[in-house]
Coordinates of N, CA and C in Angstrom, one line a residue:
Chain A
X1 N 0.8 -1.2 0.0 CA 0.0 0.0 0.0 C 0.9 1.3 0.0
X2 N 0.1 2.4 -0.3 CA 0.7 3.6 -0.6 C 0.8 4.4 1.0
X3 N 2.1 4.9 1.4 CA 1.9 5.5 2.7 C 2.4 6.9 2.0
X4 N 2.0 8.1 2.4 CA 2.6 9.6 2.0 C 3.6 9.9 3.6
X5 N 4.8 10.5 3.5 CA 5.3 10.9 4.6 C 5.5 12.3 4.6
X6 N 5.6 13.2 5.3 CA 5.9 14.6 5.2 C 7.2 15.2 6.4
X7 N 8.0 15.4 6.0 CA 9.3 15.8 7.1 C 9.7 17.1 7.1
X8 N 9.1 17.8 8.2 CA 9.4 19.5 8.1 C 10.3 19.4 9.4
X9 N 11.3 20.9 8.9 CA 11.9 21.5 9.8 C 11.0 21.8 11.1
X10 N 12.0 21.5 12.1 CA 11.1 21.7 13.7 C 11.0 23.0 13.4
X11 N 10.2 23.7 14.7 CA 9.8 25.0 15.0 C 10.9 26.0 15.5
X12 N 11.5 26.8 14.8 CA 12.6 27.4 15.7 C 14.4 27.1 15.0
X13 N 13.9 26.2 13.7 CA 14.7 26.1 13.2 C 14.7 27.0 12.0
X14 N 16.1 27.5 11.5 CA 16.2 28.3 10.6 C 16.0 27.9 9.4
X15 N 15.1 28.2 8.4 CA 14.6 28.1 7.1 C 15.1 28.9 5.6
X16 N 16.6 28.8 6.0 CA 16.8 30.2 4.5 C 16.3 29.8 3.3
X17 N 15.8 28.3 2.8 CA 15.3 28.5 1.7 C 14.0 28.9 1.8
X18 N 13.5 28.2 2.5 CA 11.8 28.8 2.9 C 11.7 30.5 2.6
X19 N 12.3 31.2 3.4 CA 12.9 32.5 3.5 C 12.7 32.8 2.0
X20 N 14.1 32.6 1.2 CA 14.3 32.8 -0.3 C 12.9 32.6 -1.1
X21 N 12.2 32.1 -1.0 CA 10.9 31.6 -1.4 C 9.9 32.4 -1.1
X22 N 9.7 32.9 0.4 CA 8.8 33.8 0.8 C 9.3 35.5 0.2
X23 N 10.6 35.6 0.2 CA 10.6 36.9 -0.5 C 10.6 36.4 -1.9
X24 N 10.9 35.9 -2.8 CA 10.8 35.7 -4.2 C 8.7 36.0 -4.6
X25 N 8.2 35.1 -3.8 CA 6.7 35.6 -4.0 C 6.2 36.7 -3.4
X26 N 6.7 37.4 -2.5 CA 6.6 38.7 -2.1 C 6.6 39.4 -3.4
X27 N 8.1 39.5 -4.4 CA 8.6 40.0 -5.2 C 7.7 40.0 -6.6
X28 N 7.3 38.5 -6.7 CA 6.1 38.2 -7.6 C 4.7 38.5 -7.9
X29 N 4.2 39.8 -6.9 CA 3.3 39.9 -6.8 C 2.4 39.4 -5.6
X30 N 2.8 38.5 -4.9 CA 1.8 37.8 -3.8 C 2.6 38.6 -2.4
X31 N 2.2 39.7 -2.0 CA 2.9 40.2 -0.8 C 2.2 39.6 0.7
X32 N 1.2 39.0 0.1 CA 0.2 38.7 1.5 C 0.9 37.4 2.3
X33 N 1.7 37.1 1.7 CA 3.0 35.4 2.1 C 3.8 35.7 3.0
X34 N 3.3 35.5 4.0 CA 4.3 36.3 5.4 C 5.1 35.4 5.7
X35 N 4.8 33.8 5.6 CA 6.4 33.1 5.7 C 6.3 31.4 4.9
X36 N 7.1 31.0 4.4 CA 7.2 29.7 4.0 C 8.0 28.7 4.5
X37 N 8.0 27.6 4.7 CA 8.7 26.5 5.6 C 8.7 25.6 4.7
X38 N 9.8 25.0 4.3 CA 10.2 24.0 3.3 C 10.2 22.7 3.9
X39 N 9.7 21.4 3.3 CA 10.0 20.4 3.5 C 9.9 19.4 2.6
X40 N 10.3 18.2 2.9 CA 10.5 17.0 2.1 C 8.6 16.4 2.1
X41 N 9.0 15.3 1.0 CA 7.5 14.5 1.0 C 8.0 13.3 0.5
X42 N 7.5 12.4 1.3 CA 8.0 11.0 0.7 C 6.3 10.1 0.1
X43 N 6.8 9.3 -1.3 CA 5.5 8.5 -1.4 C 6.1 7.1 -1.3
X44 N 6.0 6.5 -0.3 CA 6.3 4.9 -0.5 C 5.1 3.7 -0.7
X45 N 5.8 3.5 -1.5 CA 5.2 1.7 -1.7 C 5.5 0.7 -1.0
X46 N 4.7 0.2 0.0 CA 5.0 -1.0 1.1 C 4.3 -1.9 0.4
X47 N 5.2 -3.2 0.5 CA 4.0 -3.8 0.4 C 3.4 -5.2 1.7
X48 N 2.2 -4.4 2.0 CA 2.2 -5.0 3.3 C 0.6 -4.3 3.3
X49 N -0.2 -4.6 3.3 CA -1.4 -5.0 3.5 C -2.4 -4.1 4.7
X50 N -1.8 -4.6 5.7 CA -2.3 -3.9 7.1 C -1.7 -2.5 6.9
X51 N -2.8 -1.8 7.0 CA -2.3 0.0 7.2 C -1.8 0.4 8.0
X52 N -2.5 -0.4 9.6 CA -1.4 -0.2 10.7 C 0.3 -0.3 10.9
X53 N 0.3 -1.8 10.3 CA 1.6 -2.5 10.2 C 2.6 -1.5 9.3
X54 N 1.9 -1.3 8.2 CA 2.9 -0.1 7.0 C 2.9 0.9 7.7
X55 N 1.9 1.7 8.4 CA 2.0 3.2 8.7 C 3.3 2.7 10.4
X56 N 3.3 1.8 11.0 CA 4.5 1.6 11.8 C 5.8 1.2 11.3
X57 N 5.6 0.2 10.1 CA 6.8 0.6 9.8 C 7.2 2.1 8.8
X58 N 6.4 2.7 8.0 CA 6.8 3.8 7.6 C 7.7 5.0 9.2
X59 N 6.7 4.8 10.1 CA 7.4 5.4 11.2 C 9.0 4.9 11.9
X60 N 9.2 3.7 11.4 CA 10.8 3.4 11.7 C 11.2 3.7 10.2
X61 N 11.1 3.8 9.5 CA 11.8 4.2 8.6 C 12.2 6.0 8.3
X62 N 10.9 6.5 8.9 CA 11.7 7.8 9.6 C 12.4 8.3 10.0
X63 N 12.3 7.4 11.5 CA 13.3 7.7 12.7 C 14.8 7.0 12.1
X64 N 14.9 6.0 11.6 CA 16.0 5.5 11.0 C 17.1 6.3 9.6
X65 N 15.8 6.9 8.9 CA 16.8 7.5 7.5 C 15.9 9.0 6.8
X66 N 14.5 8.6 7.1 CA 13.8 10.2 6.3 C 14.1 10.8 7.1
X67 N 14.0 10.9 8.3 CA 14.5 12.2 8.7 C 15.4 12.9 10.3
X68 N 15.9 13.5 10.1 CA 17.0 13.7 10.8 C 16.2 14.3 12.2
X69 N 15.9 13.9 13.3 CA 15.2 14.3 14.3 C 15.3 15.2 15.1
X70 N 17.3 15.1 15.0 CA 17.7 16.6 15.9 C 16.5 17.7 15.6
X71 N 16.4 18.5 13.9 CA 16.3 19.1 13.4 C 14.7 19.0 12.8
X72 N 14.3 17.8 12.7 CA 13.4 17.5 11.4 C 12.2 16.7 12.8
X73 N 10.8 17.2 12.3 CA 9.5 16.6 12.8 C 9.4 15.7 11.4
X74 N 8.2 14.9 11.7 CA 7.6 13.7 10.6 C 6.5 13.7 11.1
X75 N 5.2 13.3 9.8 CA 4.5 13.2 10.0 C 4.0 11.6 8.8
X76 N 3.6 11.4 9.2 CA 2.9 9.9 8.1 C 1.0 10.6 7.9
X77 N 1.0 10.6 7.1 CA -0.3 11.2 6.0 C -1.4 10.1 6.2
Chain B
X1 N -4.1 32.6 6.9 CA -4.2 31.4 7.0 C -3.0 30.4 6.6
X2 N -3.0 28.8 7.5 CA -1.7 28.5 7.1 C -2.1 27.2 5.4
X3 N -1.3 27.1 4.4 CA -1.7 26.2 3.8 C -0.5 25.5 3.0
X4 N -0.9 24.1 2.9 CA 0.1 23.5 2.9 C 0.0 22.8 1.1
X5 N 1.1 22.9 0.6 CA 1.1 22.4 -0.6 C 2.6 20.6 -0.6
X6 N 1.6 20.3 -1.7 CA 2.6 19.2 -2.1 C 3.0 19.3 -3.5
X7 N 4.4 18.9 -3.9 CA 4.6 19.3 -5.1 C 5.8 17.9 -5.6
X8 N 4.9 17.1 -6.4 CA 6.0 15.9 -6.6 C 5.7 15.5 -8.4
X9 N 6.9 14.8 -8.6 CA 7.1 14.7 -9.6 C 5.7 13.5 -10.5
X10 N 5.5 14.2 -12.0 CA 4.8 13.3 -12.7 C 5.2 11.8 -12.8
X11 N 4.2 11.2 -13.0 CA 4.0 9.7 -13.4 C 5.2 9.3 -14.4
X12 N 6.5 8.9 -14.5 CA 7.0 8.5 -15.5 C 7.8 9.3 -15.8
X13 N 8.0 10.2 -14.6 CA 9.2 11.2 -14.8 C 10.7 10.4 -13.8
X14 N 11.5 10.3 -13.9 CA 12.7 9.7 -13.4 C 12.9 10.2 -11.7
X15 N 13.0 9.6 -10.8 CA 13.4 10.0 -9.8 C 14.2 9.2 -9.4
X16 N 16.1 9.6 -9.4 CA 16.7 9.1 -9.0 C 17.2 8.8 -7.9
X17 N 16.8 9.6 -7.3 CA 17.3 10.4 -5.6 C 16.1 9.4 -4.8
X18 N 14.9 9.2 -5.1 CA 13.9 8.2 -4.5 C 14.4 6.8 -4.5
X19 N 14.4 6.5 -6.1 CA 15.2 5.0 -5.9 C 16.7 5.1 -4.9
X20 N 17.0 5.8 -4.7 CA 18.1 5.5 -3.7 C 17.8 5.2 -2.5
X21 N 16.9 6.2 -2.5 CA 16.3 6.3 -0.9 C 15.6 4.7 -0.8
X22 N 15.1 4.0 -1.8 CA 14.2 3.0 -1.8 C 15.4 1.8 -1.2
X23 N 16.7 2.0 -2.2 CA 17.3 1.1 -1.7 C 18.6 0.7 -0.7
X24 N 18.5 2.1 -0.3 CA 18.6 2.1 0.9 C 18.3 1.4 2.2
X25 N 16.7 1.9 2.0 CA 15.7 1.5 3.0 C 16.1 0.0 2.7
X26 N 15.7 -0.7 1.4 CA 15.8 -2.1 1.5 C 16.8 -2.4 2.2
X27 N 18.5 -2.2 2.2 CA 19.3 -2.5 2.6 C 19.7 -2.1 4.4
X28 N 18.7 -1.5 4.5 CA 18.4 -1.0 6.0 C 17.3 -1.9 7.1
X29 N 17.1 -3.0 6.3 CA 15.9 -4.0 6.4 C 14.7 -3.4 6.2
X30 N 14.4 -2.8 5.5 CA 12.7 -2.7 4.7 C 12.7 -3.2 3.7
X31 N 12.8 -4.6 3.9 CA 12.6 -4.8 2.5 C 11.5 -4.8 1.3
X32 N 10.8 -4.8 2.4 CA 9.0 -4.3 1.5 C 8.8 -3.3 1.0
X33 N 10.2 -2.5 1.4 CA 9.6 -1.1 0.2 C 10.0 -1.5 -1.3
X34 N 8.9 -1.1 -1.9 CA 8.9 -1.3 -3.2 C 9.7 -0.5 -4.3
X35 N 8.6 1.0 -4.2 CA 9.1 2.2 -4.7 C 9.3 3.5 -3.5
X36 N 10.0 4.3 -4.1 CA 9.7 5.3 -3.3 C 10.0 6.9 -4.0
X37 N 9.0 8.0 -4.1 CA 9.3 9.0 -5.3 C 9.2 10.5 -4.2
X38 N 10.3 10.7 -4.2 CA 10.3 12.4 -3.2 C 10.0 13.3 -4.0
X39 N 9.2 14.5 -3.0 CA 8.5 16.0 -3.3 C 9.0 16.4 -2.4
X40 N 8.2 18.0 -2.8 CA 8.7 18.8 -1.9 C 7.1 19.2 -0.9
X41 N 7.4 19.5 0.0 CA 6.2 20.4 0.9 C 6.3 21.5 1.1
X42 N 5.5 22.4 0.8 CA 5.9 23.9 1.2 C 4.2 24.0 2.5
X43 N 4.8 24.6 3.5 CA 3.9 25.5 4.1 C 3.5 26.7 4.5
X44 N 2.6 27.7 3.6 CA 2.5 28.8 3.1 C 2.1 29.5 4.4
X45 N 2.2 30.7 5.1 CA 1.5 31.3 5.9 C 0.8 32.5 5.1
X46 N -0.6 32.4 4.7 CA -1.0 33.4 4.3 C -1.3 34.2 4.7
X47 N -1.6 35.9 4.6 CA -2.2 36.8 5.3 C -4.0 37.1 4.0
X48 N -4.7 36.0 4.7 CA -6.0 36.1 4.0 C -7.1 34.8 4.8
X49 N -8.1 35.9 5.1 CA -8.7 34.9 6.4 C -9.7 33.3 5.2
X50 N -10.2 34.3 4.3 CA -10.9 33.5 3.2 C -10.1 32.1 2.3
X51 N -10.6 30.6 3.0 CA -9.8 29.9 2.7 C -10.2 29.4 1.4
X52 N -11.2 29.5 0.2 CA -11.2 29.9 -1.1 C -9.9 30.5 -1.9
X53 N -10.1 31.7 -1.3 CA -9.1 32.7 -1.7 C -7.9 32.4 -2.0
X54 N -7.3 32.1 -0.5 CA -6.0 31.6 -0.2 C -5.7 30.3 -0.9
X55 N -7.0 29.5 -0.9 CA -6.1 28.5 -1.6 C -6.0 28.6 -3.2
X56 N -6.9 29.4 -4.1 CA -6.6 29.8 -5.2 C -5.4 30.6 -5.2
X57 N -5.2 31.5 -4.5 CA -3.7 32.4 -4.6 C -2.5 31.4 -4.6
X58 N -3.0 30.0 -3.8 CA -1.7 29.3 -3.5 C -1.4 28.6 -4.6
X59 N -2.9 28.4 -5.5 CA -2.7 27.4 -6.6 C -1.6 28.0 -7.5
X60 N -1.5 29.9 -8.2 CA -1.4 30.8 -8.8 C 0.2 30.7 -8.3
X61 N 0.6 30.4 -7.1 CA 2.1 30.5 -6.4 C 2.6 29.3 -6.9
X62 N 1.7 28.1 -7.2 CA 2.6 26.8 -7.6 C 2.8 27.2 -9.2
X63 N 2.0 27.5 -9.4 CA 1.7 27.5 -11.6 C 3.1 28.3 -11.8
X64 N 3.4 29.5 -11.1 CA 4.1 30.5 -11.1 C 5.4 30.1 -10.5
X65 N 5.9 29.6 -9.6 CA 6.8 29.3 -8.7 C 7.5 28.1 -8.4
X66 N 6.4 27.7 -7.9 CA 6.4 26.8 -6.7 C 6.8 25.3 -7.5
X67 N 6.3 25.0 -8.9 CA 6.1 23.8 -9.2 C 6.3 24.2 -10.8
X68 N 7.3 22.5 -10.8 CA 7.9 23.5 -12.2 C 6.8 22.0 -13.6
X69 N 5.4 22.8 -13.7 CA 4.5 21.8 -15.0 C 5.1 21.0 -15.5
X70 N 6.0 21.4 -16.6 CA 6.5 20.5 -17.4 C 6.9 18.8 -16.6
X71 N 7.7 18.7 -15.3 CA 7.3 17.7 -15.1 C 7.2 17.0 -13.2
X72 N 6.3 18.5 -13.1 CA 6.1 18.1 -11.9 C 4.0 18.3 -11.8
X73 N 3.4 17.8 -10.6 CA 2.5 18.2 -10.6 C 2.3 18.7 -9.1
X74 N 1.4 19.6 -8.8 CA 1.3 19.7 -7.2 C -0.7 19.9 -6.7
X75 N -0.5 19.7 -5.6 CA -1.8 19.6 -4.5 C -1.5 20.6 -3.8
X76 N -2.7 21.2 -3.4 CA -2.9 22.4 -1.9 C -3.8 21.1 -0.9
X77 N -3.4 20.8 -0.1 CA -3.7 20.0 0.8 C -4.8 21.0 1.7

């Protein structure tokens, strides 16, 4: 089955591309964009049946390699 | 308002950087992962209370910006 994962920067962590991004669409005409926060997205294919079973292991596969936890939250979709 | 976009690559577009990550994971014991195809996330903070609005403005920030057509596609979640 299809699991979606999403891995953003914690809260409090510095974002210069987000940044770059939020002034570039400032610049573009969209000034109402007061901030953007960049992150990854993961789409994996398990194959493994139980949604529980894939959405636990999608979550060790997090903590193991998507994403770096000092720095990085995760979320499983 | 805050709004969250996904922005990943078309059907039958090459992701090499996923297959790595895929076989990685395998060699990290998952071996059930099948495929695996990375995006990006953006999380927009708009200044516009009207979530219509906002998310049409957000669509207009991917067409323009955010998501490059030719061979990607994206979602406002």
């Amino acid at each position: 089955m299809k699991i979606k994962v999403v891995v953003t920067l914690k809260n409090g962590v510095l974002d210069p591309q987000g940044k770059a991004i939020q002034q570039t669409l400032n610049n573009m005409g969209f000034p109402e964009v007061e901030s953007v926060r960049q992150g990854k997205y993961f789409d994996l294919e398990i194959n493994e049946k139980d949604e529980v079973k894939a959405k636990s292991r999608a979550e060790e596969m997090c903590k193991k390699l998507l994403a770096n936890l000092v720095i990085e939250d995760f979320k499983i979709l």
